[in-house]
Amino acid sequence: MTRPRSFALRVNGVDRTVTAASDEPLLWVLRDQLKLTGTKFGCGEGECGACSVLVNGEVYRSCMVAVGDLSPGDEIVTIEGLGQPGRLSRLQQAFVDHTAFGCGFCTPGMIVTAESLLRSTPHPTRDEIVRAMDDNLCRCASYPAIVEAIAEVAGDDSTGEG
Amino acid sequence: MRVDRRTFLELLGSSTAYAFAFGCSDSTPPVSEAPVPAPMLPETDHGVRYFVDYTEWLLIHRDGSVTAHTGRVEMGQGLATVLSNIISQGLQLAPDKVEVVLGDTGRCPDDGPTEGSSATRIVGWGYWRACERVRDHLVERAAAVLGVEAAKLVYRNGAVVGAADPSVRLPIGELADGTVHVGTIDPRVPWESSTRYVDRGTPNVNAEAIVTGTLVYTGDLFPGECSYGAVAEPEYHWMLSKVSSVDIPAAVATPGVEHADRLGRTAMVVGSTYRSVQRGLEALAPVWTVPKRPKELRVEAEIREGAELKRMVEERGDPAAELAGSAVRLAETYLTQYATQAPIETETAVAEVEGDRVTVWASTQAPFKAVPLIAERLGIPADGIRLVSMPVGGGFGVKVDTRAPDECAAMARASGRRVKLVYSRAHQIVGLARYKEAVVADIASGVDGEGRLVARTLDLYQDEGYGSEETYAIPHVLTRLFRTPMPARHGTMRGTSFVQTCFAVESHTDELARALGRDPFDFRRSNLAVASFGPLLDACAEGIGYGRGGAGDGRGIGFGICHHGGRQLGAAAAEVRVDLATGAITVERLVGAFDIGLVINRNTVTATVKGAMLWGLGFALFEEVLLDGHRPLTRGFGDYRIPRFSDVPEISIAFLDNEVKTPAPRGCGELPLIPTVAAIANAVTQATGVRFHVLPLTPERVLDGLRNR
């Protein structure tokens, strides 16, 4: 374990400074220092996807990203950066409309992962949705509705079997 | 902190409290007494305990809003939504006028743990019936205030109005005064509602908070303002092993660690960050006592040896004689695996301790069960302890008996800090070992010359639970439960023992049909115990396209039926494809038909039911905790496979209600998974011609079966 030092992070479009050991996982820095608790701890081993965040538009498991491995220019986006109560993103609204969750604990990670997919592939097929989402686990198994929600945002191109 | 009647009235301020009890209609508790925890009725034949003699509270505030209280919790099943729907419709109020307080022992009555698919059925529908009585009472009170006959007034949209003269209007907030007991409600007694509940398909009340990451779960409380705690995870089953030595100085010397000590049979570390306490645990290097090696689960004869008869579940007629004399007999043994609940949110608690005053926030399905455990652990009276249940990030049974609240309270007191205890994933799986129990089922059936089931014996060997499965009309039955020391102790897990029993009975029923040269669907159809199963099976056959060919040579369709929680009935059909070269099974379609009474919210129920069917898929195909003696080998999602996106088949579900006259919800959180397991196993047999007696149906096991066919 290294000695704590300060790091400059850009999170949800805002410059922030945090103090942490350089090998401290981004997950705990987001949750405990920046109080962004939408990013969840599920396993700490990169197996479940509940802690998914975007770094420069790509999905990362924040439990596996050491804060010291980030560059000052990296754009980190958490679930809180995608929409807020009363101002939901299209994807968030689609999750609401399809009841694409049970307990909701994995949902932020699901939405962040789907957001990344839709940014790189705006009109994914269903197969592409399943492939992109497959490493995110939902124990309530709300998978069918999650696929429906993403497919709706993806538009008509995704209605085929791919 | 238990709320007594006096404190409760102080909390009220200028509101009206409507109190009502669920229980036997002839034992109305006097309203002047504090609500007491229910003495439990004996278990019913379906395993659900009803609580009697407790009191629910519904408050009507001066501004016309209402607050309902229940000790049950929200864990993804949609209870908050269901209660909001029921009360806003029952009192004809806008949804934002209805507040529901769940699982706070300082504010809510103890109306039982959230388990057994019973919250909507008992608490939800109890509130619907209570709303009816509250409306009547408000009309009577308005009549007294106005000096008119009650018959001239009606209740409408949160007010009492003149039936003929709408200018006469008294909002309910203005009628608020004092405490009223509106009687006792027995959820078991059918009852005709004077009004009809209509499902309007509203969104989950927590939906916006969930999708924005702003719903506050236990771990999200006090960010940056708590110490973290950790408990050493036992190497062996926690009840059979304890820490024999720990290196406390090494743990305390770990950067960030604030406190380390033994904790009961295990040990604890408190420190500044989640990671520092995990490192502290490593430094603690606990050594565990080694328990005696148990019987081998996979050696059935060992499991049967020395088993004690724990209970005669069912005894009817003379099955031994009838079996001996039946035209066709079949005896088989089935074996199911250990499985773990694996909620994505591990068990979590936050605790503050000041002398004898303790507040614990926790992810628990049974907040009132945690209070005496905290009192015992700290050696303090229970009345200073308040347990606040937060939204549960998945429970599935494992959070009924969570020890995180009392462990966390012990850490908070020992360290003098506010502590947040978040179990590691490995601790969640290994340390608790409250698994779905493995079961060995010996089953024998006899059929007469006309193809009717005449006799069945079922002997279940397991740790604790029981399985009764009365799906078929059989005159001679013997079902016995044997208790035998198993490698792991059981815990509560979705579907409890119904899953294992249904797998055995439904596999066996299929096999019996094959032995008779009968179609398994028709054989089931002609031997049903309850006629209501018929339309459910028909709906499944229709939905899956049964009888349209395409079976065999790696493709197959199978069925399963079950009941659960009293009057919930379910049927499932599965279509599978088996790769005969690799043994890999793909479930291509699932169809379910369920008789669960009134649907309160189609959104929450659909999510729950489809999810439960996917649980059936996981249990049938791959979920398994592996043990070496008493030592769990399975440690995380890397080696405990749960259903994921790529496993999901096309799923269609239907709800059939056979009691349209007096509709009421009957619960459905567990039911759909039960017949799905058997349907998949039966489809695999149809696809391969091989009967598999052991779950899960891993490719290795399937290949093995194919080689030996």
PDB file of C-alpha atoms in Angstrom, chain A residues 1-2 21-25 28 30-45 47-48 50 79-80 82-88 91-93 95-108 110-111 129-131 133-147 150, chain B residues 74-77 203-204 206-215 217 219-220 222-225 228 255-256 273-276 279 340-346 392-394 396 420 422-426 493-494 603-604 607-608 610-612 614-615 623 635-638 640 642-649 651:
ATOM      1  CA  MET A   1       0.000   0.000   0.000  1.00  0.00           C
ATOM      2  CA  THR A   2       1.318   3.394  -0.977  1.00  0.00           C
ATOM      3  CA  ALA A  21      -3.299   5.783  -1.883  1.00  0.00           C
ATOM      4  CA  SER A  22      -2.501   5.427  -5.547  1.00  0.00           C
ATOM      5  CA  ASP A  23      -3.663   1.807  -5.562  1.00  0.00           C
ATOM      6  CA  GLU A  24      -7.007   2.688  -3.968  1.00  0.00           C
ATOM      7  CA  PRO A  25      -9.798   1.495  -6.277  1.00  0.00           C
ATOM      8  CA  TRP A  28     -14.220   3.680  -3.028  1.00  0.00           C
ATOM      9  CA  LEU A  30     -16.144   7.830  -5.834  1.00  0.00           C
ATOM     10  CA  ARG A  31     -18.301   6.520  -3.028  1.00  0.00           C
ATOM     11  CA  ASP A  32     -16.557   7.767   0.110  1.00  0.00           C
ATOM     12  CA  GLN A  33     -14.738  10.912  -0.998  1.00  0.00           C
ATOM     13  CA  LEU A  34     -16.952  12.248  -3.774  1.00  0.00           C
ATOM     14  CA  LYS A  35     -20.140  10.825  -2.204  1.00  0.00           C
ATOM     15  CA  LEU A  36     -21.232   9.455  -5.568  1.00  0.00           C
ATOM     16  CA  THR A  37     -22.889   6.351  -4.144  1.00  0.00           C
ATOM     17  CA  GLY A  38     -24.749   5.346  -7.299  1.00  0.00           C
ATOM     18  CA  THR A  39     -21.720   3.266  -8.244  1.00  0.00           C
ATOM     19  CA  LYS A  40     -22.145   0.062  -6.241  1.00  0.00           C
ATOM     20  CA  PHE A  41     -19.870  -2.505  -4.638  1.00  0.00           C
ATOM     21  CA  GLY A  42     -20.996  -5.993  -5.625  1.00  0.00           C
ATOM     22  CA  CYS A  43     -17.923  -8.194  -5.613  1.00  0.00           C
ATOM     23  CA  GLY A  44     -14.702  -6.174  -5.711  1.00  0.00           C
ATOM     24  CA  GLU A  45     -13.346  -8.675  -8.232  1.00  0.00           C
ATOM     25  CA  GLU A  47     -17.088 -10.123 -11.895  1.00  0.00           C
ATOM     26  CA  CYS A  48     -20.490  -8.462 -11.486  1.00  0.00           C
ATOM     27  CA  ALA A  50     -22.338  -3.161 -10.402  1.00  0.00           C
ATOM     28  CA  ILE A  79     -24.568   7.112 -13.164  1.00  0.00           C
ATOM     29  CA  GLU A  80     -25.100  10.509 -11.514  1.00  0.00           C
ATOM     30  CA  LEU A  82     -26.124  10.567 -17.000  1.00  0.00           C
ATOM     31  CA  GLY A  83     -29.329  12.044 -15.628  1.00  0.00           C
ATOM     32  CA  GLN A  84     -31.003  13.086 -12.410  1.00  0.00           C
ATOM     33  CA  PRO A  85     -34.454  12.591 -10.911  1.00  0.00           C
ATOM     34  CA  GLY A  86     -36.802  14.754 -12.950  1.00  0.00           C
ATOM     35  CA  ARG A  87     -34.265  14.932 -15.801  1.00  0.00           C
ATOM     36  CA  LEU A  88     -33.835  11.339 -16.882  1.00  0.00           C
ATOM     37  CA  LEU A  91     -32.046   5.288 -21.538  1.00  0.00           C
ATOM     38  CA  GLN A  92     -32.981   5.839 -17.900  1.00  0.00           C
ATOM     39  CA  GLN A  93     -36.567   6.577 -18.940  1.00  0.00           C
ATOM     40  CA  PHE A  95     -35.475   1.408 -17.900  1.00  0.00           C
ATOM     41  CA  VAL A  96     -38.356   2.989 -15.959  1.00  0.00           C
ATOM     42  CA  ASP A  97     -40.887   2.268 -18.714  1.00  0.00           C
ATOM     43  CA  HIS A  98     -39.879  -1.388 -19.010  1.00  0.00           C
ATOM     44  CA  THR A  99     -39.416  -1.961 -15.243  1.00  0.00           C
ATOM     45  CA  ALA A 100     -35.941  -3.156 -16.178  1.00  0.00           C
ATOM     46  CA  PHE A 101     -34.935  -3.890 -12.582  1.00  0.00           C
ATOM     47  CA  GLY A 102     -35.995  -5.718  -9.466  1.00  0.00           C
ATOM     48  CA  CYS A 103     -34.133  -4.484  -6.418  1.00  0.00           C
ATOM     49  CA  GLY A 104     -32.248  -1.946  -8.545  1.00  0.00           C
ATOM     50  CA  PHE A 105     -28.825  -2.536  -7.038  1.00  0.00           C
ATOM     51  CA  CYS A 106     -27.150  -3.527 -10.322  1.00  0.00           C
ATOM     52  CA  THR A 107     -29.101  -0.963 -12.355  1.00  0.00           C
ATOM     53  CA  PRO A 108     -26.567   1.893 -12.343  1.00  0.00           C
ATOM     54  CA  MET A 110     -26.372  -1.749 -16.316  1.00  0.00           C
ATOM     55  CA  ILE A 111     -27.259   1.748 -17.487  1.00  0.00           C
ATOM     56  CA  ILE A 129     -26.867  -5.843 -26.866  1.00  0.00           C
ATOM     57  CA  VAL A 130     -26.557  -9.250 -25.216  1.00  0.00           C
ATOM     58  CA  ARG A 131     -22.844  -9.454 -25.996  1.00  0.00           C
ATOM     59  CA  MET A 133     -24.149  -6.504 -21.485  1.00  0.00           C
ATOM     60  CA  ASP A 134     -23.221 -10.131 -20.791  1.00  0.00           C
ATOM     61  CA  ASP A 135     -20.677  -9.460 -18.056  1.00  0.00           C
ATOM     62  CA  ASN A 136     -23.132  -7.439 -15.975  1.00  0.00           C
ATOM     63  CA  LEU A 137     -24.977  -9.607 -13.479  1.00  0.00           C
ATOM     64  CA  CYS A 138     -28.503  -9.065 -12.184  1.00  0.00           C
ATOM     65  CA  ARG A 139     -29.591 -11.543  -9.539  1.00  0.00           C
ATOM     66  CA  CYS A 140     -33.215 -10.440  -9.883  1.00  0.00           C
ATOM     67  CA  ALA A 141     -32.658 -11.552 -13.500  1.00  0.00           C
ATOM     68  CA  SER A 142     -34.381  -8.548 -15.028  1.00  0.00           C
ATOM     69  CA  TYR A 143     -32.459  -9.331 -18.205  1.00  0.00           C
ATOM     70  CA  PRO A 144     -35.413  -9.574 -20.632  1.00  0.00           C
ATOM     71  CA  ALA A 145     -36.698  -6.109 -19.701  1.00  0.00           C
ATOM     72  CA  ILE A 146     -33.193  -4.605 -19.767  1.00  0.00           C
ATOM     73  CA  VAL A 147     -32.721  -5.843 -23.337  1.00  0.00           C
ATOM     74  CA  ILE A 150     -31.942  -0.805 -24.579  1.00  0.00           C
TER      75      ILE A 150
ATOM     76  CA  GLU B  74     -38.699  -3.641   0.026  1.00  0.00           C
ATOM     77  CA  MET B  75     -36.261  -6.045  -1.604  1.00  0.00           C
ATOM     78  CA  GLY B  76     -37.044  -5.708  -5.261  1.00  0.00           C
ATOM     79  CA  GLN B  77     -40.339  -7.544  -5.139  1.00  0.00           C
ATOM     80  CA  PRO B 203     -44.268   2.455 -12.539  1.00  0.00           C
ATOM     81  CA  ASN B 204     -42.331   1.148  -9.551  1.00  0.00           C
ATOM     82  CA  ASN B 206     -38.597   3.758  -6.638  1.00  0.00           C
ATOM     83  CA  ALA B 207     -37.989   3.699 -10.387  1.00  0.00           C
ATOM     84  CA  GLU B 208     -36.547   7.199 -10.786  1.00  0.00           C
ATOM     85  CA  ALA B 209     -34.269   6.804  -7.800  1.00  0.00           C
ATOM     86  CA  ILE B 210     -33.083   3.398  -9.020  1.00  0.00           C
ATOM     87  CA  VAL B 211     -32.191   4.488 -12.552  1.00  0.00           C
ATOM     88  CA  THR B 212     -30.387   7.605 -11.334  1.00  0.00           C
ATOM     89  CA  GLY B 213     -28.398   5.789  -8.653  1.00  0.00           C
ATOM     90  CA  THR B 214     -30.012   7.886  -5.923  1.00  0.00           C
ATOM     91  CA  LEU B 215     -31.940   5.172  -4.098  1.00  0.00           C
ATOM     92  CA  TYR B 217     -29.168   1.367   0.142  1.00  0.00           C
ATOM     93  CA  GLY B 219     -23.972   0.929   2.108  1.00  0.00           C
ATOM     94  CA  ASP B 220     -24.784   4.372   0.693  1.00  0.00           C
ATOM     95  CA  PHE B 222     -22.966   8.358   5.639  1.00  0.00           C
ATOM     96  CA  PRO B 223     -20.448   8.257   2.780  1.00  0.00           C
ATOM     97  CA  GLY B 224     -16.997   9.129   4.074  1.00  0.00           C
ATOM     98  CA  GLU B 225     -18.360   9.406   7.600  1.00  0.00           C
ATOM     99  CA  TYR B 228     -15.459   0.150   7.845  1.00  0.00           C
ATOM    100  CA  PRO B 255      -2.210   0.933   7.863  1.00  0.00           C
ATOM    101  CA  GLY B 256      -5.726   2.270   8.310  1.00  0.00           C
ATOM    102  CA  THR B 273     -11.455   2.182   4.425  1.00  0.00           C
ATOM    103  CA  TYR B 274     -12.988  -0.951   2.964  1.00  0.00           C
ATOM    104  CA  ARG B 275      -9.609  -2.020   1.684  1.00  0.00           C
ATOM    105  CA  SER B 276      -7.726  -1.374   4.893  1.00  0.00           C
ATOM    106  CA  ARG B 279      -5.876  -6.116   4.521  1.00  0.00           C
ATOM    107  CA  THR B 340     -26.463 -19.903  -2.732  1.00  0.00           C
ATOM    108  CA  GLN B 341     -28.669 -16.826  -2.861  1.00  0.00           C
ATOM    109  CA  ALA B 342     -25.895 -14.509  -4.086  1.00  0.00           C
ATOM    110  CA  PRO B 343     -27.640 -11.136  -3.968  1.00  0.00           C
ATOM    111  CA  ILE B 344     -25.560  -8.496  -5.768  1.00  0.00           C
ATOM    112  CA  GLU B 345     -25.636  -6.401  -2.585  1.00  0.00           C
ATOM    113  CA  THR B 346     -23.729  -8.367   0.027  1.00  0.00           C
ATOM    114  CA  VAL B 392     -32.584  -4.430   0.162  1.00  0.00           C
ATOM    115  CA  GLY B 393     -30.319  -5.001  -2.836  1.00  0.00           C
ATOM    116  CA  GLY B 394     -31.544  -8.553  -3.250  1.00  0.00           C
ATOM    117  CA  PHE B 396     -33.724 -14.190  -1.775  1.00  0.00           C
ATOM    118  CA  LYS B 420     -20.223   0.263   8.202  1.00  0.00           C
ATOM    119  CA  VAL B 422     -19.947  -4.600   4.078  1.00  0.00           C
ATOM    120  CA  TYR B 423     -19.403  -8.315   3.577  1.00  0.00           C
ATOM    121  CA  SER B 424     -16.912  -9.262   0.916  1.00  0.00           C
ATOM    122  CA  ARG B 425     -18.257 -11.432  -1.894  1.00  0.00           C
ATOM    123  CA  ALA B 426     -16.354 -14.440  -0.600  1.00  0.00           C
ATOM    124  CA  MET B 493     -33.508 -19.544  -0.218  1.00  0.00           C
ATOM    125  CA  ARG B 494     -36.165 -18.588  -2.712  1.00  0.00           C
ATOM    126  CA  ASN B 603     -44.990  -4.232 -13.901  1.00  0.00           C
ATOM    127  CA  THR B 604     -43.559  -5.445 -10.634  1.00  0.00           C
ATOM    128  CA  ALA B 607     -40.302  -8.532 -13.443  1.00  0.00           C
ATOM    129  CA  THR B 608     -40.559 -10.866 -10.459  1.00  0.00           C
ATOM    130  CA  LYS B 610     -39.689 -13.729 -15.321  1.00  0.00           C
ATOM    131  CA  GLY B 611     -36.764 -13.355 -12.943  1.00  0.00           C
ATOM    132  CA  ALA B 612     -37.963 -16.322 -10.904  1.00  0.00           C
ATOM    133  CA  LEU B 614     -34.616 -17.591 -14.834  1.00  0.00           C
ATOM    134  CA  TRP B 615     -33.721 -18.710 -11.314  1.00  0.00           C
ATOM    135  CA  GLU B 623     -25.815 -23.158  -9.985  1.00  0.00           C
ATOM    136  CA  ARG B 635     -15.932 -18.256  -3.433  1.00  0.00           C
ATOM    137  CA  GLY B 636     -17.407 -15.750  -5.852  1.00  0.00           C
ATOM    138  CA  PHE B 637     -19.100 -15.018  -9.143  1.00  0.00           C
ATOM    139  CA  GLY B 638     -16.003 -16.383 -10.893  1.00  0.00           C
ATOM    140  CA  TYR B 640     -20.556 -19.596  -8.890  1.00  0.00           C
ATOM    141  CA  ILE B 642     -25.701 -17.381 -12.048  1.00  0.00           C
ATOM    142  CA  PRO B 643     -27.941 -16.719 -15.077  1.00  0.00           C
ATOM    143  CA  ARG B 644     -26.668 -13.930 -17.332  1.00  0.00           C
ATOM    144  CA  PHE B 645     -27.897 -12.146 -20.444  1.00  0.00           C
ATOM    145  CA  SER B 646     -26.710 -14.817 -22.872  1.00  0.00           C
ATOM    146  CA  ASP B 647     -28.636 -17.542 -20.999  1.00  0.00           C
ATOM    147  CA  VAL B 648     -31.978 -15.826 -21.427  1.00  0.00           C
ATOM    148  CA  PRO B 649     -34.492 -17.557 -23.674  1.00  0.00           C
ATOM    149  CA  ILE B 651     -40.082 -16.118 -22.009  1.00  0.00           C
TER     150      ILE B 651
END
